PDB file of C-alpha atoms in Angstrom:
ATOM      1  CA  MET M 172      29.144  90.870 -76.766  1.00  0.00           C
ATOM      2  CA  SER M 173      26.775  91.823 -79.525  1.00  0.00           C
ATOM      3  CA  GLU M 174      28.213  91.909 -83.282  1.00  0.00           C
ATOM      4  CA  THR M 175      28.598  96.535 -82.831  1.00  0.00           C
ATOM      5  CA  CYS M 176      31.815  94.998 -80.524  1.00  0.00           C
ATOM      6  CA  PHE M 177      34.421  92.846 -81.455  1.00  0.00           C
ATOM      7  CA  THR M 178      34.648  89.803 -78.758  1.00  0.00           C
ATOM      8  CA  PRO M 179      38.037  89.660 -77.062  1.00  0.00           C
ATOM      9  CA  THR M 180      39.988  87.535 -78.221  1.00  0.00           C
ATOM     10  CA  PRO M 181      43.285  85.731 -75.645  1.00  0.00           C
ATOM     11  CA  ARG M 182      44.734  88.392 -77.764  1.00  0.00           C
ATOM     12  CA  SER M 183      42.979  91.000 -78.016  1.00  0.00           C
ATOM     13  CA  ASN M 184      42.042  91.027 -74.635  1.00  0.00           C
ATOM     14  CA  ILE M 185      42.852  94.040 -72.456  1.00  0.00           C
ATOM     15  CA  LYS M 186      45.466  92.636 -69.227  1.00  0.00           C
ATOM     16  CA  ARG M 187      46.683  95.734 -68.136  1.00  0.00           C
ATOM     17  CA  LEU M 188      44.186  98.047 -66.992  1.00  0.00           C
ATOM     18  CA  PRO M 189      40.695  97.074 -68.198  1.00  0.00           C
ATOM     19  CA  GLN M 190      38.743  98.821 -67.133  1.00  0.00           C
ATOM     20  CA  ARG M 191      40.906 101.629 -70.790  1.00  0.00           C
ATOM     21  CA  GLY M 192      39.819  98.717 -72.331  1.00  0.00           C
ATOM     22  CA  GLU M 193      37.083  99.497 -75.522  1.00  0.00           C
ATOM     23  CA  TYR M 194      35.909  96.697 -78.006  1.00  0.00           C
ATOM     24  CA  ASP M 195      33.184  98.383 -79.546  1.00  0.00           C
ATOM     25  CA  ARG M 196      33.161  99.056 -83.408  1.00  0.00           C
ATOM     26  CA  ALA M 197      32.319 102.641 -83.523  1.00  0.00           C
ATOM     27  CA  THR M 198      35.278 103.994 -81.186  1.00  0.00           C
ATOM     28  CA  ILE M 199      38.091 101.237 -82.964  1.00  0.00           C
ATOM     29  CA  TYR M 200      36.821 102.165 -86.617  1.00  0.00           C
ATOM     30  CA  GLN M 201      36.249 106.191 -85.753  1.00  0.00           C
ATOM     31  CA  ILE M 202      39.909 105.830 -84.003  1.00  0.00           C
ATOM     32  CA  LEU M 203      41.288 103.832 -87.247  1.00  0.00           C
ATOM     33  CA  ASP M 204      40.309 107.117 -89.213  1.00  0.00           C
ATOM     34  CA  GLU M 205      41.572 109.297 -87.851  1.00  0.00           C
ATOM     35  CA  GLY M 206      45.405 107.612 -87.853  1.00  0.00           C
ATOM     36  CA  LEU M 207      47.122 108.372 -90.555  1.00  0.00           C
ATOM     37  CA  ILE M 208      50.382 106.198 -90.157  1.00  0.00           C
ATOM     38  CA  CYS M 209      49.783 101.753 -89.026  1.00  0.00           C
ATOM     39  CA  TYR M 210      52.863  99.645 -87.504  1.00  0.00           C
ATOM     40  CA  VAL M 211      52.809  96.640 -89.542  1.00  0.00           C
ATOM     41  CA  SER M 212      54.189  94.047 -86.805  1.00  0.00           C
ATOM     42  CA  PHE M 213      55.680  90.321 -88.141  1.00  0.00           C
ATOM     43  CA  VAL M 214      58.094  87.710 -87.052  1.00  0.00           C
ATOM     44  CA  VAL M 215      60.307  86.194 -89.609  1.00  0.00           C
ATOM     45  CA  ASP M 216      62.309  83.088 -89.092  1.00  0.00           C
ATOM     46  CA  ASN M 217      62.461  84.539 -85.745  1.00  0.00           C
ATOM     47  CA  GLN M 218      63.285  88.103 -86.698  1.00  0.00           C
ATOM     48  CA  PRO M 219      60.129  90.778 -85.309  1.00  0.00           C
ATOM     49  CA  TYR M 220      60.357  92.994 -87.600  1.00  0.00           C
ATOM     50  CA  VAL M 221      58.058  96.667 -87.510  1.00  0.00           C
ATOM     51  CA  ILE M 222      57.521  99.069 -90.322  1.00  0.00           C
ATOM     52  CA  PRO M 223      55.603 101.922 -90.673  1.00  0.00           C
ATOM     53  CA  THR M 224      53.239 101.893 -93.386  1.00  0.00           C
ATOM     54  CA  ALA M 225      49.489 104.324 -95.268  1.00  0.00           C
ATOM     55  CA  TYR M 226      46.441 102.290 -94.945  1.00  0.00           C
ATOM     56  CA  GLY M 227      42.624 103.155 -95.242  1.00  0.00           C
ATOM     57  CA  ARG M 228      39.621 101.119 -94.502  1.00  0.00           C
ATOM     58  CA  ILE M 229      36.212  99.986 -95.744  1.00  0.00           C
ATOM     59  CA  GLU M 230      33.628  99.204 -93.334  1.00  0.00           C
ATOM     60  CA  ASP M 231      35.268  95.276 -91.530  1.00  0.00           C
ATOM     61  CA  THR M 232      38.229  95.716 -93.521  1.00  0.00           C
ATOM     62  CA  LEU M 233      41.653  97.300 -93.387  1.00  0.00           C
ATOM     63  CA  TYR M 234      43.889  97.502 -96.759  1.00  0.00           C
ATOM     64  CA  ILE M 235      48.098  97.830 -96.777  1.00  0.00           C
ATOM     65  CA  HIS M 236      49.906  98.667-100.325  1.00  0.00           C
ATOM     66  CA  GLY M 237      52.969  98.856-101.707  1.00  0.00           C
ATOM     67  CA  SER M 238      55.528  97.650-104.447  1.00  0.00           C
ATOM     68  CA  PRO M 239      55.730  94.339-105.369  1.00  0.00           C
ATOM     69  CA  ALA M 240      59.419  94.566-104.319  1.00  0.00           C
ATOM     70  CA  SER M 241      57.955  94.595-101.032  1.00  0.00           C
ATOM     71  CA  ARG M 242      59.642  92.763 -98.262  1.00  0.00           C
ATOM     72  CA  MET M 243      56.603  93.407 -95.829  1.00  0.00           C
ATOM     73  CA  LEU M 244      53.691  92.961 -98.361  1.00  0.00           C
ATOM     74  CA  ARG M 245      55.651  89.944-100.563  1.00  0.00           C
ATOM     75  CA  THR M 246      56.674  88.423 -96.538  1.00  0.00           C
ATOM     76  CA  LEU M 247      53.104  88.903 -95.874  1.00  0.00           C
ATOM     77  CA  GLN M 248      50.724  87.672 -98.951  1.00  0.00           C
ATOM     78  CA  LYS M 249      52.602  84.198 -97.470  1.00  0.00           C
ATOM     79  CA  GLY M 250      49.901  83.509 -94.293  1.00  0.00           C
ATOM     80  CA  VAL M 251      52.197  84.754 -91.566  1.00  0.00           C
ATOM     81  CA  GLU M 252      50.338  86.377 -88.683  1.00  0.00           C
ATOM     82  CA  VAL M 253      50.685  90.112 -88.354  1.00  0.00           C
ATOM     83  CA  CYS M 254      49.778  92.603 -85.456  1.00  0.00           C
ATOM     84  CA  VAL M 255      48.711  96.278 -86.665  1.00  0.00           C
ATOM     85  CA  ASN M 256      49.138  99.388 -84.327  1.00  0.00           C
ATOM     86  CA  VAL M 257      47.378 103.255 -84.827  1.00  0.00           C
ATOM     87  CA  THR M 258      48.305 105.077 -81.575  1.00  0.00           C
ATOM     88  CA  LEU M 259      46.746 108.365 -81.703  1.00  0.00           C
ATOM     89  CA  LEU M 260      48.337 111.204 -78.780  1.00  0.00           C
ATOM     90  CA  ASP M 261      45.848 113.294 -77.414  1.00  0.00           C
ATOM     91  CA  GLY M 262      48.209 114.605 -74.372  1.00  0.00           C
ATOM     92  CA  LEU M 263      50.663 114.693 -71.804  1.00  0.00           C
ATOM     93  CA  VAL M 264      49.917 114.552 -68.398  1.00  0.00           C
ATOM     94  CA  LEU M 265      51.982 115.692 -65.570  1.00  0.00           C
ATOM     95  CA  ALA M 266      51.379 114.095 -62.114  1.00  0.00           C
ATOM     96  CA  ARG M 267      53.004 115.562 -58.558  1.00  0.00           C
ATOM     97  CA  SER M 268      55.438 112.745 -58.792  1.00  0.00           C
ATOM     98  CA  ALA M 269      57.458 111.539 -61.091  1.00  0.00           C
ATOM     99  CA  PHE M 270      56.138 108.382 -61.205  1.00  0.00           C
ATOM    100  CA  HIS M 271      53.200 109.295 -61.768  1.00  0.00           C
ATOM    101  CA  HIS M 272      53.346 110.978 -65.599  1.00  0.00           C
ATOM    102  CA  SER M 273      51.082 109.160 -67.970  1.00  0.00           C
ATOM    103  CA  MET M 274      50.177 110.694 -71.208  1.00  0.00           C
ATOM    104  CA  ASN M 275      46.448 111.117 -72.994  1.00  0.00           C
ATOM    105  CA  TYR M 276      46.089 108.138 -75.823  1.00  0.00           C
ATOM    106  CA  ARG M 277      43.091 106.589 -77.719  1.00  0.00           C
ATOM    107  CA  SER M 278      44.758 102.650 -79.427  1.00  0.00           C
ATOM    108  CA  VAL M 279      44.317 100.315 -81.518  1.00  0.00           C
ATOM    109  CA  VAL M 280      45.879  96.783 -81.944  1.00  0.00           C
ATOM    110  CA  VAL M 281      43.857  94.394 -84.717  1.00  0.00           C
ATOM    111  CA  PHE M 282      45.535  90.545 -85.263  1.00  0.00           C
ATOM    112  CA  GLY M 283      45.251  88.320 -88.340  1.00  0.00           C
ATOM    113  CA  THR M 284      46.718  87.128 -91.668  1.00  0.00           C
ATOM    114  CA  VAL M 285      46.116  89.048 -94.461  1.00  0.00           C
ATOM    115  CA  ILE M 286      44.664  88.893 -98.312  1.00  0.00           C
ATOM    116  CA  THR M 287      46.195  89.488-101.571  1.00  0.00           C
ATOM    117  CA  VAL M 288      43.885  91.152-103.203  1.00  0.00           C
ATOM    118  CA  GLN M 289      43.900  90.101-106.887  1.00  0.00           C
ATOM    119  CA  ASP M 290      40.311  91.959-108.232  1.00  0.00           C
ATOM    120  CA  PRO M 291      41.164  95.304-110.312  1.00  0.00           C
ATOM    121  CA  GLN M 292      37.941  96.649-108.908  1.00  0.00           C
ATOM    122  CA  GLU M 293      39.054  95.962-105.112  1.00  0.00           C
ATOM    123  CA  LYS M 294      41.822  97.368-105.531  1.00  0.00           C
ATOM    124  CA  LEU M 295      40.765 100.711-107.031  1.00  0.00           C
ATOM    125  CA  ALA M 296      38.495 101.137-104.762  1.00  0.00           C
ATOM    126  CA  ALA M 297      41.503 100.342-101.980  1.00  0.00           C
ATOM    127  CA  LEU M 298      43.113 103.093-103.878  1.00  0.00           C
ATOM    128  CA  TYR M 299      40.502 105.253-103.236  1.00  0.00           C
ATOM    129  CA  ALA M 300      40.248 104.797 -99.474  1.00  0.00           C
ATOM    130  CA  PHE M 301      43.718 105.442 -99.304  1.00  0.00           C
ATOM    131  CA  THR M 302      43.545 108.855-100.475  1.00  0.00           C
ATOM    132  CA  GLU M 303      40.257 109.312 -99.548  1.00  0.00           C
ATOM    133  CA  HIS M 304      41.574 108.537 -95.871  1.00  0.00           C
ATOM    134  CA  ILE M 305      44.968 110.925 -96.141  1.00  0.00           C
ATOM    135  CA  ILE M 306      42.940 113.778 -97.951  1.00  0.00           C
ATOM    136  CA  PRO M 307      38.408 113.719 -98.788  1.00  0.00           C
ATOM    137  CA  GLY M 308      38.068 114.868-101.937  1.00  0.00           C
ATOM    138  CA  ARG M 309      41.394 114.490-103.655  1.00  0.00           C
ATOM    139  CA  TRP M 310      40.461 111.176-105.370  1.00  0.00           C
ATOM    140  CA  ALA M 311      37.676 113.421-107.830  1.00  0.00           C
ATOM    141  CA  GLU M 312      40.601 115.999-108.509  1.00  0.00           C
ATOM    142  CA  VAL M 313      43.256 113.812-110.141  1.00  0.00           C
ATOM    143  CA  ARG M 314      44.241 111.478-112.343  1.00  0.00           C
ATOM    144  CA  SER M 315      42.840 107.895-111.886  1.00  0.00           C
ATOM    145  CA  PRO M 316      45.237 105.346-111.076  1.00  0.00           C
ATOM    146  CA  SER M 317      46.043 103.507-115.556  1.00  0.00           C
ATOM    147  CA  PRO M 318      45.362  99.680-115.461  1.00  0.00           C
ATOM    148  CA  GLN M 319      49.302  99.111-115.539  1.00  0.00           C
ATOM    149  CA  GLU M 320      49.233 100.975-111.978  1.00  0.00           C
ATOM    150  CA  ILE M 321      47.266  99.267-110.667  1.00  0.00           C
ATOM    151  CA  ALA M 322      48.744  96.297-111.779  1.00  0.00           C
ATOM    152  CA  GLY M 323      51.862  97.245-110.632  1.00  0.00           C
ATOM    153  CA  THR M 324      50.645  97.759-106.951  1.00  0.00           C
ATOM    154  CA  LEU M 325      50.211  95.213-103.999  1.00  0.00           C
ATOM    155  CA  VAL M 326      47.076  95.846-102.199  1.00  0.00           C
ATOM    156  CA  LEU M 327      46.747  92.943 -99.117  1.00  0.00           C
ATOM    157  CA  SER M 328      43.207  93.226 -96.931  1.00  0.00           C
ATOM    158  CA  LEU M 329      42.999  92.496 -93.033  1.00  0.00           C
ATOM    159  CA  PRO M 330      39.986  91.535 -92.125  1.00  0.00           C
ATOM    160  CA  LEU M 331      39.018  93.134 -88.633  1.00  0.00           C
ATOM    161  CA  VAL M 332      37.885  90.559 -86.831  1.00  0.00           C
ATOM    162  CA  GLU M 333      40.684  91.112 -84.053  1.00  0.00           C
ATOM    163  CA  ALA M 334      41.205  94.091 -82.157  1.00  0.00           C
ATOM    164  CA  SER M 335      40.415  96.226 -79.066  1.00  0.00           C
ATOM    165  CA  ALA M 336      41.602  99.649 -78.228  1.00  0.00           C
ATOM    166  CA  LYS M 337      42.967 100.903 -75.208  1.00  0.00           C
ATOM    167  CA  ILE M 338      41.902 105.060 -74.382  1.00  0.00           C
ATOM    168  CA  ARG M 339      42.879 107.006 -71.726  1.00  0.00           C
ATOM    169  CA  THR M 340      41.526 110.309 -70.970  1.00  0.00           C
ATOM    170  CA  GLY M 341      41.712 112.698 -67.677  1.00  0.00           C
ATOM    171  CA  ALA M 342      44.287 114.591 -65.516  1.00  0.00           C
ATOM    172  CA  PRO M 343      46.787 112.689 -63.548  1.00  0.00           C
ATOM    173  CA  ASN M 344      46.359 109.996 -60.551  1.00  0.00           C
ATOM    174  CA  ASP M 345      48.258 110.578 -57.571  1.00  0.00           C
ATOM    175  CA  ASP M 346      48.696 108.723 -54.297  1.00  0.00           C
ATOM    176  CA  GLU M 347      46.153 110.834 -52.049  1.00  0.00           C
ATOM    177  CA  ALA M 348      49.075 112.712 -50.121  1.00  0.00           C
ATOM    178  CA  ASP M 349      51.236 114.017 -52.947  1.00  0.00           C
ATOM    179  CA  TYR M 350      48.022 116.731 -53.904  1.00  0.00           C
ATOM    180  CA  GLN M 351      49.528 118.772 -51.140  1.00  0.00           C
ATOM    181  CA  LEU M 352      52.329 119.123 -52.657  1.00  0.00           C
ATOM    182  CA  PRO M 353      53.500 122.615 -54.430  1.00  0.00           C
ATOM    183  CA  VAL M 354      53.828 121.146 -57.719  1.00  0.00           C
ATOM    184  CA  TRP M 355      51.699 122.532 -60.636  1.00  0.00           C
ATOM    185  CA  ALA M 356      49.906 119.512 -62.006  1.00  0.00           C
ATOM    186  CA  GLY M 357      47.556 119.061 -65.065  1.00  0.00           C
ATOM    187  CA  GLU M 358      47.353 118.032 -68.518  1.00  0.00           C
ATOM    188  CA  ILE M 359      49.246 119.765 -71.595  1.00  0.00           C
ATOM    189  CA  PRO M 360      46.556 118.514 -74.799  1.00  0.00           C
ATOM    190  CA  LEU M 361      48.492 117.992 -78.273  1.00  0.00           C
ATOM    191  CA  GLN M 362      46.933 117.677 -81.375  1.00  0.00           C
ATOM    192  CA  LEU M 363      48.179 117.294 -85.213  1.00  0.00           C
ATOM    193  CA  VAL M 364      48.456 120.196 -86.370  1.00  0.00           C
ATOM    194  CA  ALA M 365      48.944 121.631 -90.610  1.00  0.00           C
ATOM    195  CA  SER M 366      50.980 124.323 -91.550  1.00  0.00           C
ATOM    196  CA  THR M 367      50.356 126.884 -94.489  1.00  0.00           C
ATOM    197  CA  PRO M 368      49.902 124.664 -97.685  1.00  0.00           C
ATOM    198  CA  ILE M 369      53.491 125.276 -99.717  1.00  0.00           C
ATOM    199  CA  ALA M 370      52.328 124.824-103.471  1.00  0.00           C
ATOM    200  CA  ASP M 371      54.640 123.007-105.705  1.00  0.00           C
ATOM    201  CA  SER M 372      57.033 125.230-107.726  1.00  0.00           C
ATOM    202  CA  ARG M 373      55.770 123.186-111.047  1.00  0.00           C
ATOM    203  CA  LEU M 374      52.254 124.083-110.213  1.00  0.00           C
ATOM    204  CA  ARG M 375      50.399 126.558-112.734  1.00  0.00           C
ATOM    205  CA  SER M 376      49.410 129.748-111.298  1.00  0.00           C
ATOM    206  CA  GLU M 377      45.562 130.296-112.163  1.00  0.00           C
ATOM    207  CA  ILE M 378      44.778 126.596-110.188  1.00  0.00           C
ATOM    208  CA  GLU M 379      43.566 128.243-106.891  1.00  0.00           C
ATOM    209  CA  LEU M 380      44.105 126.152-103.056  1.00  0.00           C
ATOM    210  CA  PRO M 381      41.450 123.704-103.001  1.00  0.00           C
ATOM    211  CA  ALA M 382      39.508 123.976 -99.731  1.00  0.00           C
ATOM    212  CA  TYR M 383      40.144 121.011 -98.644  1.00  0.00           C
ATOM    213  CA  VAL M 384      43.654 121.314 -98.729  1.00  0.00           C
ATOM    214  CA  GLN M 385      42.913 125.339 -97.353  1.00  0.00           C
ATOM    215  CA  ASN M 386      40.642 123.930 -94.097  1.00  0.00           C
ATOM    216  CA  TYR M 387      43.049 120.991 -93.629  1.00  0.00           C
ATOM    217  CA  THR M 388      42.507 119.035 -89.820  1.00  0.00           C
ATOM    218  CA  SER M 389      43.022 115.825 -88.727  1.00  0.00           C
ATOM    219  CA  LYS M 390      39.787 116.013 -87.444  1.00  0.00           C
ATOM    220  CA  ASN M 391      37.359 117.177 -90.411  1.00  0.00           C
ATOM    221  CA  ARG M 392      38.852 113.844 -92.462  1.00  0.00           C
ATOM    222  CA  VAL M 393      36.531 112.131 -89.770  1.00  0.00           C
TER     223      VAL M 393
END
């Protein structure tokens, strides 16, 4: 594997349907950049937890953040191994048999141990990444975090060292004999679509809707 790809490990290697596995960094980062929510999995005292949270990426590092009172963040600070997942659902796949129904998806799994971010400048860069990950162009218009807000935010980084993607695309894969059945088969594409923005009730009347809000789509974020 070259530096443009992640090296599969016993944990990240795709074993079930390995032909769907991807280790290319560009592919994995594109999926991470298009997603909005990641699921952080960890075990404490033999009790597993899965917590959804927002995230941001800067080059080869994934960042999560929250209140210092967060049980998840306080636990992860202790060096607990984590597994992070981001999944994008692209469509429903309807086969001629119930057995072969499926979904088209792009999914990334990351393994590792988080690091507490102490440097205020790195924390500020991470907060910028969180904001711009959700809606590009927003950071330049809003009030920047105050030193007190930065100090009161816990930011954790996860180096992107051990990761893989699994992707399914295309039509259903039916048994050959089933292709003659009089049953509709195919794909129902799905995508995240933004509805009409709703202005805050206390918004000043002269403030216009920004173009990045009016034209927001999941695709124009990446």
